[in-house]
Coordinates of C-alpha atoms in Angstrom, one line a residue:
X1457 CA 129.7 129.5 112.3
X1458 CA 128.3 126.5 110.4
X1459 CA 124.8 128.1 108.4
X1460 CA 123.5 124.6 110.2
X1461 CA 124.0 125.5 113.6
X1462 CA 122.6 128.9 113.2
X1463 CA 119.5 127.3 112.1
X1464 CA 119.6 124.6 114.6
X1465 CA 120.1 127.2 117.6
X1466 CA 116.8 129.7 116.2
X1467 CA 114.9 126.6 116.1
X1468 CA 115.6 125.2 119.7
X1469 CA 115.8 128.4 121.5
X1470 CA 112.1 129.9 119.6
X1471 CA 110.3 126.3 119.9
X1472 CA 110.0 126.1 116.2
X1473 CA 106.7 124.0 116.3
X1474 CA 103.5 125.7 118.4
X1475 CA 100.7 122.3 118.5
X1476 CA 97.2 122.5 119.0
X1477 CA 95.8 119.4 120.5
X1478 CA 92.5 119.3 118.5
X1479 CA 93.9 118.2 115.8
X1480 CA 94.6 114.4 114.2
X1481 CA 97.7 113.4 114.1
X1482 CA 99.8 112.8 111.1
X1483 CA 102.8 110.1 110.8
X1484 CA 106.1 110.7 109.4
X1485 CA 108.9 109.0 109.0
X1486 CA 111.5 110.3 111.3
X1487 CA 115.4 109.6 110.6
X1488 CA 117.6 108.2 112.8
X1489 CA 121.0 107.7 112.7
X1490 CA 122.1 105.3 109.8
X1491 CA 124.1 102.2 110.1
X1492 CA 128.1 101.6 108.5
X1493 CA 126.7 99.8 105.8
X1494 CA 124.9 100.4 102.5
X1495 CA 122.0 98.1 102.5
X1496 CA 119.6 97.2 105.2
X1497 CA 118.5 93.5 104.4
X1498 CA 116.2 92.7 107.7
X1499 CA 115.8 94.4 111.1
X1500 CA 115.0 92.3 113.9
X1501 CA 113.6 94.6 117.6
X1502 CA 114.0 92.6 121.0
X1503 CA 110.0 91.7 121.8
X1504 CA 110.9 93.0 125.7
X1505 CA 112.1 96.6 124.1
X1506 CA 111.0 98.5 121.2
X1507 CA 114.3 100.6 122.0
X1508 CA 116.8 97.4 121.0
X1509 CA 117.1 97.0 117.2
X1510 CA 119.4 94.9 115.2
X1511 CA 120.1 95.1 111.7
X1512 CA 121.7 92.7 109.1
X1513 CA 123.2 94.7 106.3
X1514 CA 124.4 93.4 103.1
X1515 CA 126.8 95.4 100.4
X1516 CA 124.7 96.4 97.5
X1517 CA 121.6 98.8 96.5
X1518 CA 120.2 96.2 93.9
X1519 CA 117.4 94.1 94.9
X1520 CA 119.1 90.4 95.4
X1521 CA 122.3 90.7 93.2
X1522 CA 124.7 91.8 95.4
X1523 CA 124.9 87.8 97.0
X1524 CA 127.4 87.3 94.7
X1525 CA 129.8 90.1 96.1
X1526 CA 132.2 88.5 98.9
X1527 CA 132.4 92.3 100.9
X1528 CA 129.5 93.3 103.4
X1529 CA 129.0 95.3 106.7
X1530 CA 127.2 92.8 108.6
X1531 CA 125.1 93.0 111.8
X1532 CA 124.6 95.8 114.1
X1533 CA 122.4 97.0 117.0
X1534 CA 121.2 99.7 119.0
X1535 CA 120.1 100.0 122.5
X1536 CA 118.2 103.4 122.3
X1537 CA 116.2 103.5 119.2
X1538 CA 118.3 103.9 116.3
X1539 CA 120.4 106.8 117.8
X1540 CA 123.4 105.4 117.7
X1541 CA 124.8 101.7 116.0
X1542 CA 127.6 98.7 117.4
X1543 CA 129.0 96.8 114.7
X1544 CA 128.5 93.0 116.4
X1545 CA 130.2 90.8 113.7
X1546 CA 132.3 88.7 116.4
X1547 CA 132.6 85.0 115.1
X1548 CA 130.6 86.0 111.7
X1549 CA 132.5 84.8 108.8
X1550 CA 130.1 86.4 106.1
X1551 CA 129.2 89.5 106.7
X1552 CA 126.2 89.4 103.8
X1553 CA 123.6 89.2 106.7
X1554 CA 120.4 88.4 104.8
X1555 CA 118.1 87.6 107.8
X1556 CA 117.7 87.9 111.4
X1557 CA 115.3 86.7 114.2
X1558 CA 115.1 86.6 118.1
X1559 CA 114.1 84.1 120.2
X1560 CA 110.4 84.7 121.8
X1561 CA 111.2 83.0 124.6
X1562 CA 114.7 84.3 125.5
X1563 CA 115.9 87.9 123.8
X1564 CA 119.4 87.3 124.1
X1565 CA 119.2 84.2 121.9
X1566 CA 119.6 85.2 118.2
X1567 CA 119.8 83.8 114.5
X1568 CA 121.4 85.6 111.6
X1569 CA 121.6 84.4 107.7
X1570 CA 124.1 84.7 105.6
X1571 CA 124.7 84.4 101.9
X1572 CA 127.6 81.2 101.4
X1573 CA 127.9 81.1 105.0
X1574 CA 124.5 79.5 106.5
X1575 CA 123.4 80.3 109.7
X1576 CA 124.7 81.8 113.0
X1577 CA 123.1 81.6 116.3
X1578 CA 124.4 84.1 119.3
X1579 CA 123.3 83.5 123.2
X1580 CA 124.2 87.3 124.4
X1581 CA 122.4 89.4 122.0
X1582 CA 124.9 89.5 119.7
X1583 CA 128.0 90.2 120.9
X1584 CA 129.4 86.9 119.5
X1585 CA 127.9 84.6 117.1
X1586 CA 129.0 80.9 116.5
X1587 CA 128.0 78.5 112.9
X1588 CA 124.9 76.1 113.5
X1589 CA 124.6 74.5 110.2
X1590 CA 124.5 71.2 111.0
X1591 CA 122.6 69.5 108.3
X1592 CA 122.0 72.9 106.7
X1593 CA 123.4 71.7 102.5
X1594 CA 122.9 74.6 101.0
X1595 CA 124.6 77.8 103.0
X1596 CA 123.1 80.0 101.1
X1597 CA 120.2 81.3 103.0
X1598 CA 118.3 84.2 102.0
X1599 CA 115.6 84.0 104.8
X1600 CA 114.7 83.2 108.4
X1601 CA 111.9 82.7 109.9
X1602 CA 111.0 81.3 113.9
X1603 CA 107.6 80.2 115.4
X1604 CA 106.6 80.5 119.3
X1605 CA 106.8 76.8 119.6
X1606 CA 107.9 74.9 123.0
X1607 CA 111.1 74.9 121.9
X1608 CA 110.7 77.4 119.1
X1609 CA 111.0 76.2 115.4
X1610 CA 113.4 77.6 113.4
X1611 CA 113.0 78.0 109.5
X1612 CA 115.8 78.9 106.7
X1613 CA 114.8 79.7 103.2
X1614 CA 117.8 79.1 100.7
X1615 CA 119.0 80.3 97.4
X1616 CA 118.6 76.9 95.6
X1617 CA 117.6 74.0 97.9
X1618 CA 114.1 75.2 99.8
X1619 CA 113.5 75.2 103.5
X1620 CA 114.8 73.5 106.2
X1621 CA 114.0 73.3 109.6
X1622 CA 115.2 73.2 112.7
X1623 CA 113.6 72.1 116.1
X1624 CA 116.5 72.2 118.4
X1625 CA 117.5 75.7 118.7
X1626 CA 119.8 75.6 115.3
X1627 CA 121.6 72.2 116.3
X1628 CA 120.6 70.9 113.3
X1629 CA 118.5 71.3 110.3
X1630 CA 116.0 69.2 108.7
X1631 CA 115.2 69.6 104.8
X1632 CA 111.2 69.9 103.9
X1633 CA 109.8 67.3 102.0
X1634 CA 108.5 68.1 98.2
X1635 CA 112.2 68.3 96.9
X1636 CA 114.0 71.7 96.0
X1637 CA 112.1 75.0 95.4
X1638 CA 113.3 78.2 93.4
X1639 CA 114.9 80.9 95.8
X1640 CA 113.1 81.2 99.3
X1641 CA 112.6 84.9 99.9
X1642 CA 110.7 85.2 103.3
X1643 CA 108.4 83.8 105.7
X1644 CA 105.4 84.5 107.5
X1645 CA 104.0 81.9 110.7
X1646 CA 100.6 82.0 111.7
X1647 CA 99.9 84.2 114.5
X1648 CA 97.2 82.2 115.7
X1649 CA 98.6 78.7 114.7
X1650 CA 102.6 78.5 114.9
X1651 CA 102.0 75.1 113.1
X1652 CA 100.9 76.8 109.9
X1653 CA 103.5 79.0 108.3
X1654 CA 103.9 80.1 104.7
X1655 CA 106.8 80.7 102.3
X1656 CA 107.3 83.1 99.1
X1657 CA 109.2 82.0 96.3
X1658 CA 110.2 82.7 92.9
X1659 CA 106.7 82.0 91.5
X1660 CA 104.6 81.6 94.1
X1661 CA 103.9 80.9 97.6
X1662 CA 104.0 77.8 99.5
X1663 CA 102.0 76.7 102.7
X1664 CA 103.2 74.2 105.7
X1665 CA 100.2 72.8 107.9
X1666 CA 102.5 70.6 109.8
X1667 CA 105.1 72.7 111.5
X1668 CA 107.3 73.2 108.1
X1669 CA 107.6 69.0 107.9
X1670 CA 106.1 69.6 104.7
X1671 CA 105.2 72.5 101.8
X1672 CA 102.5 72.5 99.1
X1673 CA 101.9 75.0 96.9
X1674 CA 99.0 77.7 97.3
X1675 CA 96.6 78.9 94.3
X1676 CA 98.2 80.3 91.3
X1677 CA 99.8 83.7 91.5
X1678 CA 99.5 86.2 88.6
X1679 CA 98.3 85.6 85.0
X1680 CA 101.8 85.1 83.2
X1681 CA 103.3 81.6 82.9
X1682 CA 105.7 82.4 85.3
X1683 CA 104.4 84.5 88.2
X1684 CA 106.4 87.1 90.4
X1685 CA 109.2 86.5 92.8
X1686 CA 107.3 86.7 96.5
X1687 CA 109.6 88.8 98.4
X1688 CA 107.3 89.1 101.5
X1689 CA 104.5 87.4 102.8
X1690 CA 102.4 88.7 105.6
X1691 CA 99.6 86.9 107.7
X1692 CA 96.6 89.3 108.6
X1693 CA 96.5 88.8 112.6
X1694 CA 93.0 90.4 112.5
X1695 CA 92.3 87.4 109.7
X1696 CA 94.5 85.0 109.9
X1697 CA 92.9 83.1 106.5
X1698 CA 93.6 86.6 104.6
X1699 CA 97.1 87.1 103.4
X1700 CA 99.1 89.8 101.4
X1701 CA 101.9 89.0 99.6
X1702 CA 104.5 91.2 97.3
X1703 CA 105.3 90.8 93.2
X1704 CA 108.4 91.3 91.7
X1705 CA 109.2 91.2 88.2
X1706 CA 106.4 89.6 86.4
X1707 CA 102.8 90.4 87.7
X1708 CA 104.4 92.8 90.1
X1709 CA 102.3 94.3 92.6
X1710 CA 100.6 93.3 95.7
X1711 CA 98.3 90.1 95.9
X1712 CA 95.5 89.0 98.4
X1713 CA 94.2 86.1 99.3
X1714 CA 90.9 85.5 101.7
X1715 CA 91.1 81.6 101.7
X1716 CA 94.8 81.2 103.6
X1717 CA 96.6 81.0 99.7
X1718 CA 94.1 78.7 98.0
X1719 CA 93.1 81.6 95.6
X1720 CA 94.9 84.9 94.8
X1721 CA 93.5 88.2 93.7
X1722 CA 95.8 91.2 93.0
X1723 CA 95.1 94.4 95.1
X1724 CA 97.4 97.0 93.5
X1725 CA 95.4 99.6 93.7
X1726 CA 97.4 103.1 94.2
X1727 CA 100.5 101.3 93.6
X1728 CA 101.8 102.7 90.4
X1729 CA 105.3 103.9 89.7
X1730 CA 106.9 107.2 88.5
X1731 CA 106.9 105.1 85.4
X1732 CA 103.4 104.4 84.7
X1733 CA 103.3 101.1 85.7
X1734 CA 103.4 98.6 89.0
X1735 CA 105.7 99.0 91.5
X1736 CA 108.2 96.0 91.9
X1737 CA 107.0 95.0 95.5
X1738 CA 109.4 94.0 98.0
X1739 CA 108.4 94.9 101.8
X1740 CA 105.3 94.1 103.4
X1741 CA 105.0 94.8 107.3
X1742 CA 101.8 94.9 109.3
X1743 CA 101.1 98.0 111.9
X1744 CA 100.9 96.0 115.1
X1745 CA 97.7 98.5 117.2
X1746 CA 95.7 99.2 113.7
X1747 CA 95.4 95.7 111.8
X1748 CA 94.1 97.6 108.8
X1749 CA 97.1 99.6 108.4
X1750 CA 99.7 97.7 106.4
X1751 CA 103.5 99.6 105.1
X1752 CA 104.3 98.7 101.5
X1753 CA 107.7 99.2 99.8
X1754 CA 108.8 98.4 96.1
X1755 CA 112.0 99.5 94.4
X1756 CA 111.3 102.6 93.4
X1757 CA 108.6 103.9 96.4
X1758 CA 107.0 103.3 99.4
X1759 CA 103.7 103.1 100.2
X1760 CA 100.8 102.7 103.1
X1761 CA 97.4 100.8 103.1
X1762 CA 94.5 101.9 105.8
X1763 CA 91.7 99.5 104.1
X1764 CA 93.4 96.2 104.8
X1765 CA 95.7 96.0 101.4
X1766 CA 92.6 96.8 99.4
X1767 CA 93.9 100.1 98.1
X1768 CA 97.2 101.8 98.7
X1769 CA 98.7 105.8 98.1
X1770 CA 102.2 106.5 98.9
X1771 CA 103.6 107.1 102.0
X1772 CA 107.1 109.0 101.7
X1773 CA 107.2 111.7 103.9
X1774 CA 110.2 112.3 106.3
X1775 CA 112.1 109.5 104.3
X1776 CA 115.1 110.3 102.7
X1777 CA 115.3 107.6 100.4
X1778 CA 111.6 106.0 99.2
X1779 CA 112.4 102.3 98.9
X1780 CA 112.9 100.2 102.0
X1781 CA 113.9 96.7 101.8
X1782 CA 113.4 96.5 105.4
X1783 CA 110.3 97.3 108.1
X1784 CA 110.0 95.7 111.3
X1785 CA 106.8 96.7 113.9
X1786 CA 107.1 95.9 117.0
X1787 CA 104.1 95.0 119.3
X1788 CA 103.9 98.9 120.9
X1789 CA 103.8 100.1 117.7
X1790 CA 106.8 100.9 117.0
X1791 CA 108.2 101.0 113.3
X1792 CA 111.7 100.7 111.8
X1793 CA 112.2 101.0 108.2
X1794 CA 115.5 100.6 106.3
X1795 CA 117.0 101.8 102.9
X1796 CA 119.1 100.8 100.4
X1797 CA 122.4 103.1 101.3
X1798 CA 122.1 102.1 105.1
X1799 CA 119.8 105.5 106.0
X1800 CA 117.5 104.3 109.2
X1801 CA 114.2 105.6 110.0
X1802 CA 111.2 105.4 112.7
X1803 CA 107.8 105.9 112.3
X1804 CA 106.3 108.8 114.6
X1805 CA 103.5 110.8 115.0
X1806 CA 102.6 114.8 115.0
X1807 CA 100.1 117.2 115.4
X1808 CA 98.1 118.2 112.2
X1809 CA 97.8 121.6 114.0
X1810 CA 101.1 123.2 114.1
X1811 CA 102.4 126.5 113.4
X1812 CA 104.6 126.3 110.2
X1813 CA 106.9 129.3 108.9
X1814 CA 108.1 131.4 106.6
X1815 CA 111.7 132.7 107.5
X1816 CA 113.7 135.9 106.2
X1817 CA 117.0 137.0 106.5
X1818 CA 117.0 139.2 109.2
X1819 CA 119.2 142.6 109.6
X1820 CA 121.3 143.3 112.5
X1821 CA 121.7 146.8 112.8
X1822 CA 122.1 148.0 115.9
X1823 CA 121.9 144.7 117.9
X1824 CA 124.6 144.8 121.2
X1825 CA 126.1 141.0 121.2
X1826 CA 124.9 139.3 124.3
X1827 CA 124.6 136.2 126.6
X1828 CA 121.8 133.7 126.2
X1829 CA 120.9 130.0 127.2
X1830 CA 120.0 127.5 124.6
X1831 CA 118.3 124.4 126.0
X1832 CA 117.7 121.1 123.6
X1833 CA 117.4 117.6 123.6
X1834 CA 121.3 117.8 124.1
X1835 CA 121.6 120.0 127.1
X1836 CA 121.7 123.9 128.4
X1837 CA 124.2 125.7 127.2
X1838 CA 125.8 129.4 127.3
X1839 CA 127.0 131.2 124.5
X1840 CA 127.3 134.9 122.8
X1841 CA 124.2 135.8 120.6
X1842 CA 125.8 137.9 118.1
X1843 CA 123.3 139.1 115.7
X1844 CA 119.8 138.1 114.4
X1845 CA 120.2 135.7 111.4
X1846 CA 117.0 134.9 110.5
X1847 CA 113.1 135.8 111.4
X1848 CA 110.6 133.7 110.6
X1849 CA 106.5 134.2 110.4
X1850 CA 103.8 131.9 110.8
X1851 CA 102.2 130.8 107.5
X1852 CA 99.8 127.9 106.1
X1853 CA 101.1 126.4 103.2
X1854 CA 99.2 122.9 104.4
X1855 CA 96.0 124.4 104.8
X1856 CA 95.4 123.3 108.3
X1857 CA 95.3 126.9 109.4
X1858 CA 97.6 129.1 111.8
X1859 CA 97.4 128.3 115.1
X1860 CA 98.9 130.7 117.0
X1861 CA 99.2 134.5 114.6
X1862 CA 101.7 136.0 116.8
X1863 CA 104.5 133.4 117.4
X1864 CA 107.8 134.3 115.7
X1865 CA 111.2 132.3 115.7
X1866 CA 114.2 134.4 115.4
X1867 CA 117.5 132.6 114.5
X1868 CA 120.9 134.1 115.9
X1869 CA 124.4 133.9 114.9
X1870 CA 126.2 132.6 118.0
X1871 CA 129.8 132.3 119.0
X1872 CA 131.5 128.1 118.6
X1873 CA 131.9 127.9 122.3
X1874 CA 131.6 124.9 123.6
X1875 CA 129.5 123.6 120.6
X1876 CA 130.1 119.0 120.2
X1877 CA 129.4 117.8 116.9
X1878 CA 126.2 116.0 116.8
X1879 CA 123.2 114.3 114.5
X1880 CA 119.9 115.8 115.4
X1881 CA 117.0 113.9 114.4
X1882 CA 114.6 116.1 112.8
X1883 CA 116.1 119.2 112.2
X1884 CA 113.8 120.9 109.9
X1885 CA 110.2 120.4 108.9
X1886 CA 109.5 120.9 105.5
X1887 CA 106.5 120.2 103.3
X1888 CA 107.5 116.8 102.5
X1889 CA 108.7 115.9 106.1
X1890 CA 111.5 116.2 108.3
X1891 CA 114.9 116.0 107.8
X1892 CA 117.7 115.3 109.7
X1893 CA 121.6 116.5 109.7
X1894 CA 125.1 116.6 110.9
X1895 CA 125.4 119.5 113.2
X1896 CA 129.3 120.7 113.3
X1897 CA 131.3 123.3 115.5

């Protein structure tokens, strides 16, 4: 018997965690299962259910230098919260999915980027996709971006030619006026005024007042003659005058600006690297129910803010990789997060006062084999118990205290019977979080 099931089984049939509603919660980031592809690039979830979740997936673990790689994975989606994954690459002839977005208005209506292969639109949530680059010169687009208008505008940031535009669904494209920017990394539309959105590039950030007819650029980002390469951009919807926005390379960090990009302050506070220095920013993502909560992530680590993007401490624990090119919140609150190597995660909740423990390896002399019933989120099922494996003890290693003195787990070697290989989500808690695993037979 797989050491994994035995511990799986002692956990399920003991109740491994004993809660005490008193205390505060504490998030973690909880895995789900991972997607067939070794980057996620952008998650997109259906604004009618937190549950439906697409992912565009590219084919590298660098930052932006696998575009140049003809191999990729392409899109996928779940129906019931990252549990399980459909590849949906029907009709997509690049499968370097940089970007994806859903229509406000009609869920089943989306747009997907590619890198060399412009844009694709799909009318059935993606189980086909057909080319919409009519107009669209440069097809390699790096960024998507769609605002609530009546019908909804559409905007593509490119590798080498700026943004376009599109106010017909994808039909065609329109370039912006003020000629050709550096790479266009992301957007971010007002949430208050879908006429005012805002674009990070290599250098700075750039502001539309008129729908995305036409850019300018915002105050001056950074101190060297250069400035960083704005990965993410993120309006405050408490504020929408206040925006954060992410450095990469030089002046790397995370910058703020009160005055809706006229002048930029770094606020970088807490973000320092394993090296010594700032991370390379590249994620931003605002929580949707607490509008001074904001999820950070940079190459190296991720991190959370709860003052607004005034200071910020890392926030790492359940994660099984730290940097996440991709977080998506939907309006519940729900929170997707994406790695480099295709692992999946979603932000959750528990109790601060829980019962953690201390486990032993347990003797089994003079235990009779015997039946017993095993319940989990899988099923009942009946099988032979045929000797204690482990016993565990309640102890405090967090300093929250023992709730309950006298609860015990003990783990049993079973017989296989009947067993289905299966990914449980949060197998184990440790001190750093949970983790998750392939159960086998």
């Amino acid at each position: 018997m797989n050491h994994r099931i035995r511990l799986l089984l002692g956990l399920v049939a003991a109740s491994f965690l004993i809660a005490n509603g008193a205390h505060a919660d504490i998030p973690y980031w909880q895995i789900r299962a991972g997607v067939n592809g070794p980057f996620v690039r952008t998650i997109a979830i259906d604004p009618t259910n937190p549950d439906v979740v697409y992912v565009g997936s590219t084919n590298a673990a660098t930052p932006w230098g696998e575009y140049d790689n003809e191999a990729g994975s392409g899109a996928f989606r779940s129906t019931d919260g990252a549990a399980t994954w459909t590849q949906i690459n029907t009709g997509l002839t690049s499968l370097l999915v940089t970007a994806i977005v859903i229509d406000p208005t009609d869920s089943n209506v989306l747009y997907a980027g590619t890198d060399g292969k412009g844009v694709f639109k799909s009318t059935n949530a993606g189980t086909s996709w057909t080319a919409s680059n009519t107009d669209l010169t440069d097809l390699d687009v790096y960024a998507l971006a769609i605002a609530p208008t009546s019908p909804p505008t559409l905007y593509a940031g490119t590798k080498a030619t700026g943004v376009f535009r599109s106010v017909d669904g994808g039909a065609s494209w329109i370039h912006a006026t003020l000629g050709n920017f550096p790479k266009v990394f992301g957007f971010a539309v007002d949430p208050s005024d879908p006429e005012t959105v805002y674009a990070g590039i290599d250098g700075n950030v750039l502001r539309s007042t008129n729908g995305g007819a036409s850019f300018v650029f915002t105050g001056t980002i950074g101190t060297s003659p250069y400035g960083p390469e704005v990965r993410s951009v993120v309006v405050d919807a408490s504020n929408p005058s206040t925006l954060l926005a992410t450095g990469y390379g030089f002046d790397s960090g995370i910058w703020r600006s009160t005055d809706s990009g006229d002048h930029w302050v770094e606020s970088s506070i807490g973000l320092l690297s394993r090296f010594g220095n700032n991370q390379h920013m590249t994620t931003l993502a605002q929580d949707a129910l607490d509008p001074a909560v904001f999820y950070g992530s940079g190459i190296w680590e991720n991190f959370r803010s709860i003052d607004g993007g005034a200071t910020w401490a890392k926030f790492a624990t359940g994660l099984s990789r730290e940097n996440l090119p991709a977080i998506a919140v939907h309006a519940s609150g729900t929170v997707y997060a994406g790695s480099t190597f295709g692992e999946f995660h979603r932000l959750r909740v528990r109790s601060s006062g829980v019962n953690h423990f201390r486990c032993f390896k347990a003797r089994a002399k003079g235990f009779v084999p015997q039946p017993i019933t095993i319940t989990d989120r899988f099923g009942t099922q009946t099988t032979i118990a045929q000797k204690p494996f482990r016993y565990c003890t309640p102890t405090d290693p967090m300093g929250e205290g023992v709730v309950d003195p006298t609860s015990h787990l003990v783990c049993y070697k079973i017989d296989k019977g009947g067993f289905v290989k299966q990914l449980v989500s949060f197998l184990s808690q440790r001190i750093d979080g949970y983790r998750g695993y392939q159960v086998d037979k």
